[in-house]
Coordinates of C-alpha atoms in Angstrom, one line a residue:
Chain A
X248 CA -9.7 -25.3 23.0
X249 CA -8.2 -27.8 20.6
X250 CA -7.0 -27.4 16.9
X251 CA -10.1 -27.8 15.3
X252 CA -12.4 -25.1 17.7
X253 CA -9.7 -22.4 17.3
X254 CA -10.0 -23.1 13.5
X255 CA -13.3 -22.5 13.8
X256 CA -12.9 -19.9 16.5
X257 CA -10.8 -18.0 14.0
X258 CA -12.0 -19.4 10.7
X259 CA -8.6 -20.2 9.7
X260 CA -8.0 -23.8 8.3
X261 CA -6.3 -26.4 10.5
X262 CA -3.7 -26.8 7.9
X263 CA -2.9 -23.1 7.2
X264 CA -2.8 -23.0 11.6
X265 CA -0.2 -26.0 11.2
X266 CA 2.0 -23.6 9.0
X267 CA 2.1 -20.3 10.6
X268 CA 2.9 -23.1 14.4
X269 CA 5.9 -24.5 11.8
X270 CA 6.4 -20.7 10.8
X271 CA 7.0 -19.6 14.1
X272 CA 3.7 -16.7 13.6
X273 CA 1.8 -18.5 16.5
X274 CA 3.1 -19.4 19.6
X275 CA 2.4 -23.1 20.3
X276 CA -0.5 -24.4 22.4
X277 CA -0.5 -26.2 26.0
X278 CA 0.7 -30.1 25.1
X279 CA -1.5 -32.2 27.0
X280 CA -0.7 -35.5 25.0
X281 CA 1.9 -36.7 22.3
X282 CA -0.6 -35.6 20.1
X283 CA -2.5 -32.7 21.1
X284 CA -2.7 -29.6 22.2
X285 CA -4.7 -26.7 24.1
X286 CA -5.2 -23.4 23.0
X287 CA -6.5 -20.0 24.4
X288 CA -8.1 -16.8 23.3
X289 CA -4.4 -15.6 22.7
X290 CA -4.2 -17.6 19.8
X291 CA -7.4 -16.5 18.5
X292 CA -6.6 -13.1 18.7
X293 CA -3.0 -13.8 17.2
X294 CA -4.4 -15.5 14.2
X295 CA -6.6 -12.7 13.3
X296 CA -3.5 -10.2 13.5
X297 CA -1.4 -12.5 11.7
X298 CA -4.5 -13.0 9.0
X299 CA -5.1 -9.4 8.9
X300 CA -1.5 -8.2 8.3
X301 CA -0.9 -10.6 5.9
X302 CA -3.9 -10.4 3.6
X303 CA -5.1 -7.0 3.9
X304 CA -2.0 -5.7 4.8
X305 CA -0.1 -7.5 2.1
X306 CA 3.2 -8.2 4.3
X307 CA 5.3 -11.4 3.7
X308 CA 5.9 -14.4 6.0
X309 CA 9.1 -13.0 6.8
X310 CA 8.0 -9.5 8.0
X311 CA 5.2 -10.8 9.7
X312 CA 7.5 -12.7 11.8
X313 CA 9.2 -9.2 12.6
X314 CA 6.3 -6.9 13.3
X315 CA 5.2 -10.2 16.1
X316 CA 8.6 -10.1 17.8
X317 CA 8.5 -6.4 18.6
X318 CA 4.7 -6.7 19.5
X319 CA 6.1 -9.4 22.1
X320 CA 8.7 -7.4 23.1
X321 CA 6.1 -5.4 25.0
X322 CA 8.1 -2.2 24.7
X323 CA 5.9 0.5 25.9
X324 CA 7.8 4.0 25.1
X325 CA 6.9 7.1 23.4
X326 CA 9.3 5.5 20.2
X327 CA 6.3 3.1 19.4
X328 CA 5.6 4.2 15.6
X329 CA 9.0 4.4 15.4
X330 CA 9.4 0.9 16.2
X331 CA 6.4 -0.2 14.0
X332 CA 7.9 1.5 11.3
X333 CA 11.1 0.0 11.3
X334 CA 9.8 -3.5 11.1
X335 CA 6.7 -3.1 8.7
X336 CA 9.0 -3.1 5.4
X337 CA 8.3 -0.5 2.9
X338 CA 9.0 -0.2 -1.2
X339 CA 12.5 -0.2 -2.5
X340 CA 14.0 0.8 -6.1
X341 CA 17.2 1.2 -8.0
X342 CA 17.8 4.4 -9.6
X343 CA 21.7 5.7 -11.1
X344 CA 23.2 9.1 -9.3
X345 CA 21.9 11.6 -11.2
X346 CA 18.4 10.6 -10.8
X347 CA 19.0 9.6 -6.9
X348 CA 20.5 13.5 -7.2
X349 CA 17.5 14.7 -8.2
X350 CA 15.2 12.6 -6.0
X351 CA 17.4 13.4 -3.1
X352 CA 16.8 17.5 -3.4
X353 CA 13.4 17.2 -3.9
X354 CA 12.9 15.3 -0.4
X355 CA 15.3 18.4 0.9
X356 CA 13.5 20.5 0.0
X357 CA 9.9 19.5 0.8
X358 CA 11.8 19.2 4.5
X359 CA 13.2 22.5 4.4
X360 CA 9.4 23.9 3.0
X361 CA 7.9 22.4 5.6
X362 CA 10.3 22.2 8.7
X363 CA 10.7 18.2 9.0
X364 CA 13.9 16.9 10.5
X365 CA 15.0 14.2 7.8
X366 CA 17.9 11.8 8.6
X367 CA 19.7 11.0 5.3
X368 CA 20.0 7.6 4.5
X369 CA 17.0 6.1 7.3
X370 CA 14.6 3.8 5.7
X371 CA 11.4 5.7 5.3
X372 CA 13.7 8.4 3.2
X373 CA 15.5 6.0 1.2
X374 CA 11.7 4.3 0.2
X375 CA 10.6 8.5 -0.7
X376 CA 13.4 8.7 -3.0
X377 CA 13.2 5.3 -4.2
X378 CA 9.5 6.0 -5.2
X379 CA 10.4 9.5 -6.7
X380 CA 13.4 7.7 -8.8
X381 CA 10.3 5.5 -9.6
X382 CA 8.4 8.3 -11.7
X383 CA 11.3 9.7 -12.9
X384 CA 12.6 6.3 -14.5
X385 CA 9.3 6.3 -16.4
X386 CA 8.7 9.7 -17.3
X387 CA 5.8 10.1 -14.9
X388 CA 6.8 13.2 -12.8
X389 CA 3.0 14.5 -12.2
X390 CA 2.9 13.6 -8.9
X391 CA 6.1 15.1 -7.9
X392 CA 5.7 18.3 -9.1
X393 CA 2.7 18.4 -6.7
X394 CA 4.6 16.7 -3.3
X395 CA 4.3 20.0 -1.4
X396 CA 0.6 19.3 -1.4
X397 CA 0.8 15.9 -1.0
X398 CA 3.6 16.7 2.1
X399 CA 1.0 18.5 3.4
X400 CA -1.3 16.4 3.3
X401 CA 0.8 13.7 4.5
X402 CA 1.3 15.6 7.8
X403 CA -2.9 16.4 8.3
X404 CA -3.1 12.7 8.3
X405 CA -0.2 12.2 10.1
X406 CA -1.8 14.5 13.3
X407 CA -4.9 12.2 13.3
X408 CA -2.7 9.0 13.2
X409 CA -1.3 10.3 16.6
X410 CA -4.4 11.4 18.2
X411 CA -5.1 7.7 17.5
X412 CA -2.1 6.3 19.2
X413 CA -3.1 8.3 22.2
X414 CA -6.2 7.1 22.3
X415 CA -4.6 3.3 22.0
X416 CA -1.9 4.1 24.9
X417 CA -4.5 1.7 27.5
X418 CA -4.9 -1.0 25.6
X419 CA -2.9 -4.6 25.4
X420 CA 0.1 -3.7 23.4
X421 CA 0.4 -0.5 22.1
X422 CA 2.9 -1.1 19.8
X423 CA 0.3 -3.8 17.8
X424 CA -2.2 -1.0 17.8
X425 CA 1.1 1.1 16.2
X426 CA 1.4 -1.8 13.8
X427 CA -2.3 -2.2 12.9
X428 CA -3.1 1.5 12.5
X429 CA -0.6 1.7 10.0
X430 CA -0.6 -1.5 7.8
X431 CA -4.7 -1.2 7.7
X432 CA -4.8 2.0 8.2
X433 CA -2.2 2.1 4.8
X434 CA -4.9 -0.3 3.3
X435 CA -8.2 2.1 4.5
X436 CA -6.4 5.1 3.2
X437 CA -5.3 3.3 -0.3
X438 CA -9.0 2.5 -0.5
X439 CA -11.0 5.5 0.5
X440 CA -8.0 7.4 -1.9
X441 CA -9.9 5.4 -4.6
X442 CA -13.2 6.3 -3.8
X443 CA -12.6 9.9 -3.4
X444 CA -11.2 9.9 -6.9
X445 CA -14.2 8.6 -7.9
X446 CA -16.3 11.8 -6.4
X447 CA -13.8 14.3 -7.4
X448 CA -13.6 12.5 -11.2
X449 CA -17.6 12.5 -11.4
X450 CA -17.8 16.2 -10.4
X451 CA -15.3 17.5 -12.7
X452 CA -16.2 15.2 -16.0
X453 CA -20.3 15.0 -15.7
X454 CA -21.9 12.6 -17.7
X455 CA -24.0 14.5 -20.0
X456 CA -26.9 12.5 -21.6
Chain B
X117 CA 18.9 -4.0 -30.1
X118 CA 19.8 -7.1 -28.6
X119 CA 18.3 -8.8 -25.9
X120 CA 22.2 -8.2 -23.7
X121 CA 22.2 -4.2 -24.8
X122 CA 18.0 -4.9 -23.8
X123 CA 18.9 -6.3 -20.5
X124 CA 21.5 -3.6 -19.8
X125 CA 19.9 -0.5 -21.1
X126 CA 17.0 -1.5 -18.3
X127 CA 19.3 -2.9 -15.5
X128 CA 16.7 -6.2 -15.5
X129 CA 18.7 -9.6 -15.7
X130 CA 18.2 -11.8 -18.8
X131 CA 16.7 -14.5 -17.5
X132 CA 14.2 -12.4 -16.0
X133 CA 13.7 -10.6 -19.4
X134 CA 12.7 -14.5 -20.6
X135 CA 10.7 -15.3 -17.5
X136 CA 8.3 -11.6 -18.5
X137 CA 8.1 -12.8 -22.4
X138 CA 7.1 -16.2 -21.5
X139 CA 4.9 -14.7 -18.9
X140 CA 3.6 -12.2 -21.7
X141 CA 4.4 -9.4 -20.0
X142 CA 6.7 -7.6 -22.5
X143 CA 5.6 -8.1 -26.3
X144 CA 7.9 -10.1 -28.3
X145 CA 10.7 -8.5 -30.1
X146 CA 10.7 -8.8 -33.8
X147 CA 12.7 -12.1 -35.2
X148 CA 16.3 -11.6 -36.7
X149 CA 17.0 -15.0 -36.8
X150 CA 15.8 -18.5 -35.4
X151 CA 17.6 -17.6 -32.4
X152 CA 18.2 -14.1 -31.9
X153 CA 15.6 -10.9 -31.8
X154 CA 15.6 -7.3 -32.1
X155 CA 14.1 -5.1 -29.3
X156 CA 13.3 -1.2 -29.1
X157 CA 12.8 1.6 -26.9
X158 CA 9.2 0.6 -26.1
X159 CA 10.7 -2.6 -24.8
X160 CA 13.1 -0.5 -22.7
X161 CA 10.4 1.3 -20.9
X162 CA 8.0 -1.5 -20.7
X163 CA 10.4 -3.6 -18.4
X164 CA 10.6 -0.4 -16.1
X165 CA 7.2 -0.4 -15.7
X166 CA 6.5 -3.9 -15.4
X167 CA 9.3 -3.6 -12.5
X168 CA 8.1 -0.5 -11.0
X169 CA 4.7 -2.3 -11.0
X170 CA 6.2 -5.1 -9.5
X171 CA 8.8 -4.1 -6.9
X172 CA 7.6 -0.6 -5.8
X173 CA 3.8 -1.1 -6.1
X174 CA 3.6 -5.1 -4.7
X175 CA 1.3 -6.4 -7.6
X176 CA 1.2 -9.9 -8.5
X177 CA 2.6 -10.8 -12.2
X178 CA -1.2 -11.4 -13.2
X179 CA -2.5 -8.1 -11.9
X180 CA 0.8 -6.6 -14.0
X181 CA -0.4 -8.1 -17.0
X182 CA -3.9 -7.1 -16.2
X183 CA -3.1 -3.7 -15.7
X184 CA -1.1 -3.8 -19.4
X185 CA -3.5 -5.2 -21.1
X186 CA -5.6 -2.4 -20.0
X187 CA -2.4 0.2 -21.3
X188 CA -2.7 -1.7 -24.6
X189 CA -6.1 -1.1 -25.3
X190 CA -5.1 2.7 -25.9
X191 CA -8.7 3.8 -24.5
X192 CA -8.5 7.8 -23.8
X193 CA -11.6 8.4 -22.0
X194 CA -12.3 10.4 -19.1
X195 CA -13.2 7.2 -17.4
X196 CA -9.2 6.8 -17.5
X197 CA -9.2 6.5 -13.5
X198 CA -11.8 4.3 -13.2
X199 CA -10.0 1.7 -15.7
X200 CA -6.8 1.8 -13.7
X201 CA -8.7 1.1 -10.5
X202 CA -10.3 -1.6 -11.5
X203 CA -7.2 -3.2 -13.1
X204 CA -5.8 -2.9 -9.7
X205 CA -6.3 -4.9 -7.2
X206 CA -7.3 -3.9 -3.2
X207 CA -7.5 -5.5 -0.4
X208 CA -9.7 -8.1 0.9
X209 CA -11.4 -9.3 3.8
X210 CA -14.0 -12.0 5.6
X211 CA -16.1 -10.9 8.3
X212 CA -19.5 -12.1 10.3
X213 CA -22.9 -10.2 9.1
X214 CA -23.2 -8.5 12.4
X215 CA -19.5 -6.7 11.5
X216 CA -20.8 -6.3 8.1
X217 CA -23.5 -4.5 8.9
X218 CA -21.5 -2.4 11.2
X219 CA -19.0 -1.5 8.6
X220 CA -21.4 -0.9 5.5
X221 CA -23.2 1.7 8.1
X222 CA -19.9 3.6 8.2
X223 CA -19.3 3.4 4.7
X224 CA -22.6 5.1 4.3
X225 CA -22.6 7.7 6.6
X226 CA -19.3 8.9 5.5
X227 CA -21.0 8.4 2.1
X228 CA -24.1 10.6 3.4
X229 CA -21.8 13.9 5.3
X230 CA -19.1 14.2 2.2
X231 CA -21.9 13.7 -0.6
X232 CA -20.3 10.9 -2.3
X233 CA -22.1 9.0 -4.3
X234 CA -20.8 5.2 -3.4
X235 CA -22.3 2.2 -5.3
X236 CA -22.7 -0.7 -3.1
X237 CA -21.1 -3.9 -3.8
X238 CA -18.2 -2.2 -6.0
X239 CA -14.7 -3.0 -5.4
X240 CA -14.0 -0.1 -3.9
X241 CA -16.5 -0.1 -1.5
X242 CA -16.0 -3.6 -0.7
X243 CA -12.6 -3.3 -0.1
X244 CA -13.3 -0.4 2.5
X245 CA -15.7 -2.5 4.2
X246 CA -13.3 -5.1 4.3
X247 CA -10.9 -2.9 6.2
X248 CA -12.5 -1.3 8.5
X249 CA -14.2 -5.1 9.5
X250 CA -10.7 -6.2 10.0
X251 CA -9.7 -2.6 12.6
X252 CA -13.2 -4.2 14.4
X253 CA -11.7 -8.1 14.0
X254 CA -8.7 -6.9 15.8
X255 CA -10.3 -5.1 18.4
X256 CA -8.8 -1.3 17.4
X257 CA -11.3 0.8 15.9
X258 CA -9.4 3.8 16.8
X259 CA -8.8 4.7 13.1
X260 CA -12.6 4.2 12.4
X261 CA -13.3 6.4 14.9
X262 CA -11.6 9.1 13.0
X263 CA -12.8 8.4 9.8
X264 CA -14.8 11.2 8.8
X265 CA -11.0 13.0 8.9
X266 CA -9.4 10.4 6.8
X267 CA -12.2 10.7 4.2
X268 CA -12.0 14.9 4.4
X269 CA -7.8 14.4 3.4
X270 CA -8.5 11.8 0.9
X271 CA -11.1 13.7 -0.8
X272 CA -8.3 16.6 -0.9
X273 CA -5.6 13.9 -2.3
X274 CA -8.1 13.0 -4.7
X275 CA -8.2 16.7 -6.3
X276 CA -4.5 16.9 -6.3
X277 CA -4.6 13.4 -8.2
X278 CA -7.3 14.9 -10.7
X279 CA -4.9 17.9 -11.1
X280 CA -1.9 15.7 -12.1
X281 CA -4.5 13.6 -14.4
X282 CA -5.2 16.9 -16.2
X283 CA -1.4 17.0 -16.8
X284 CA -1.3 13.6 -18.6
X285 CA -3.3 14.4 -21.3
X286 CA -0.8 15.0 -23.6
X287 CA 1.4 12.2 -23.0
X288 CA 1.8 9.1 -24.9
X289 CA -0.9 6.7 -22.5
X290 CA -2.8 8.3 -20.5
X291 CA -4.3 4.9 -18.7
X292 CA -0.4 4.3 -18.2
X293 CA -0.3 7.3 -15.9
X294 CA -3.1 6.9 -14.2
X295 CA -1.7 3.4 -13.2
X296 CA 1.6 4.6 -12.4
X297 CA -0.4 7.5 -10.5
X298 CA -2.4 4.9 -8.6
X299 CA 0.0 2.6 -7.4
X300 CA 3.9 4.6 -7.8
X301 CA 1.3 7.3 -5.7
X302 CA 0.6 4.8 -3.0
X303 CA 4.0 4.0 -2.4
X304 CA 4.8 7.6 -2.1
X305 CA 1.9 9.0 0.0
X306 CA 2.3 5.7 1.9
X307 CA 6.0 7.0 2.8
X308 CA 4.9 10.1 2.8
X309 CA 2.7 9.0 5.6
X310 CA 5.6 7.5 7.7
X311 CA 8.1 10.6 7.4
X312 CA 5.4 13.2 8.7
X313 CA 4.3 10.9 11.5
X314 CA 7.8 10.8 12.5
X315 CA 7.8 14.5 12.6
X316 CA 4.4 14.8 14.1
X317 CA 5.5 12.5 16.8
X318 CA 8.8 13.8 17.5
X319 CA 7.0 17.2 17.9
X320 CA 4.7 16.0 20.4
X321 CA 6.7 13.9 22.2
X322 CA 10.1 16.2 22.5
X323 CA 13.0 14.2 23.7
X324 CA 14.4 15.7 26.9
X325 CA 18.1 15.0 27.8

């Protein structure tokens, strides 16, 4: 198809299509003139993944460009999240020693609770203490006083997450189904966090007349 | 003090101290002199927030001064939650009627086996549909498929949330915790969420010399 079906195909702008060919987030189509060019069903499918993970899942340009190169890597191995995760970026902060002290003991000790192997200084720990030097720089420590339940927690959804990536292990590229379960499934959990708290806050605080 | 002993005391750069004034989203300290102001503590642990807000949670500089404005108002109601939430933005997403359809029928059943009372065409809920039209856009509904579990462990996050909610009732803004709740708590439960699947994964998946 040419630029202006898979626009419509995809119902993303010809310009904004331009950008993400200049960006290097689409591969580019089939030249068949100086001025043209033919696209499949790839591209459709690879502008709605690119749409997706930028929009809903709120990633930059930049780490879009990642998470595509190790989906076209096609590396098929039981290290898939693994590989996901260490391209989808996660949230960093600043914090002085003795709060990073702090911060770091806590994450020991949730892994010592609960058996996890953690290796010291690997992204997703460095982002846990990060967000727990986070509270502390504002005074906010609620939430940490309650990580075991939200550890947990964590690991009941973290069983389901894998039953999903079995279930993925026929289709295309199993390391985009890696990447999609969990940058939407980070937004489908943010949301449906938000809508329990709306049961749980209406059940304990009834309106009364 | 001034704004250098401002800018060190919070470990944010001048000029960026400038940019949040001018973008109004640290009050202005009080005047000294045609050139020179005085700032406090509350200035000290505004900018923390603002760059907690900012760097750890992702928001946009207009959702930052959206959510502050909403700190500012100094409501204290048990509707705290629900003002935080709706300061905060969630994802969004297009999709066809037919997916639509599909997704709001989700949305409701989950609605219908949990007993959750879900008010169609609210943020929330909008937002959820959003996502779980862009799993179908992509082709991998494997998450959706496992739903009703996801909505069963947020419903539990949910009460450990209320708990911690409880806890700020004595502190100085209780709509300021509930935000830092919201969005610091993403971050962590989303890191959370990466650490156990590592665990989970390496459990199932032992690696054999």
């Amino acid at each position: 198809m040419r630029m202006a079906e898979l626009s419509r195909e995809s119902g993303v702008p010809v310009a904004t299509i331009k950008y993400y060919l200049r960006e290097g987030l689409l591969p580019p189509g089939e030249r068949t003139s100086p001025n043209q060019a033919r696209y499949g069903d790839g591209h459709v499918r690879r502008l709605k993944l690119v749409r997706a993970l930028l929009d809903v899942g709120g990633l930059s340009i930049a780490s879009v460009r990642d998470v595509l190169d190790a989906i076209d890597s096609g590396v098929h191995t039981h290290d898939t999240l693994g590989i996901a995760q260490r391209r989808i970026p996660l949230p960093t902060a600043q914090a002085d020693d003795e709060t990073r002290g702090w911060a770091t003991a806590v994450v020991a000790r949730i892994a010592a609770e609960r058996g996890w192997k953690v290796t010291p200084g690997s992204p997703v720990v460095e982002s846990l203490i990060g967000t727990l030097c986070t509270f502390a720089s504002l005074g906010r420590t609620e939430l940490v006083d309650r990580i075991s339940d939200y550890a947990d927690l964590a690991e009941r959804t973290a069983e389901v997450d894998l039953d999903s990536v079995r279930g993925m292990s026929t289709m295309e590229s199993v390391v985009e189904g890696a990447v999609v379960g969990t940058v939407i499934g980070d937004a489908m959990l943010m949301t449906l966090r938000r809508l329990a708290q709306q049961q749980v806050s209406a059940r304990r605080f009834p309106r009364t007349g």
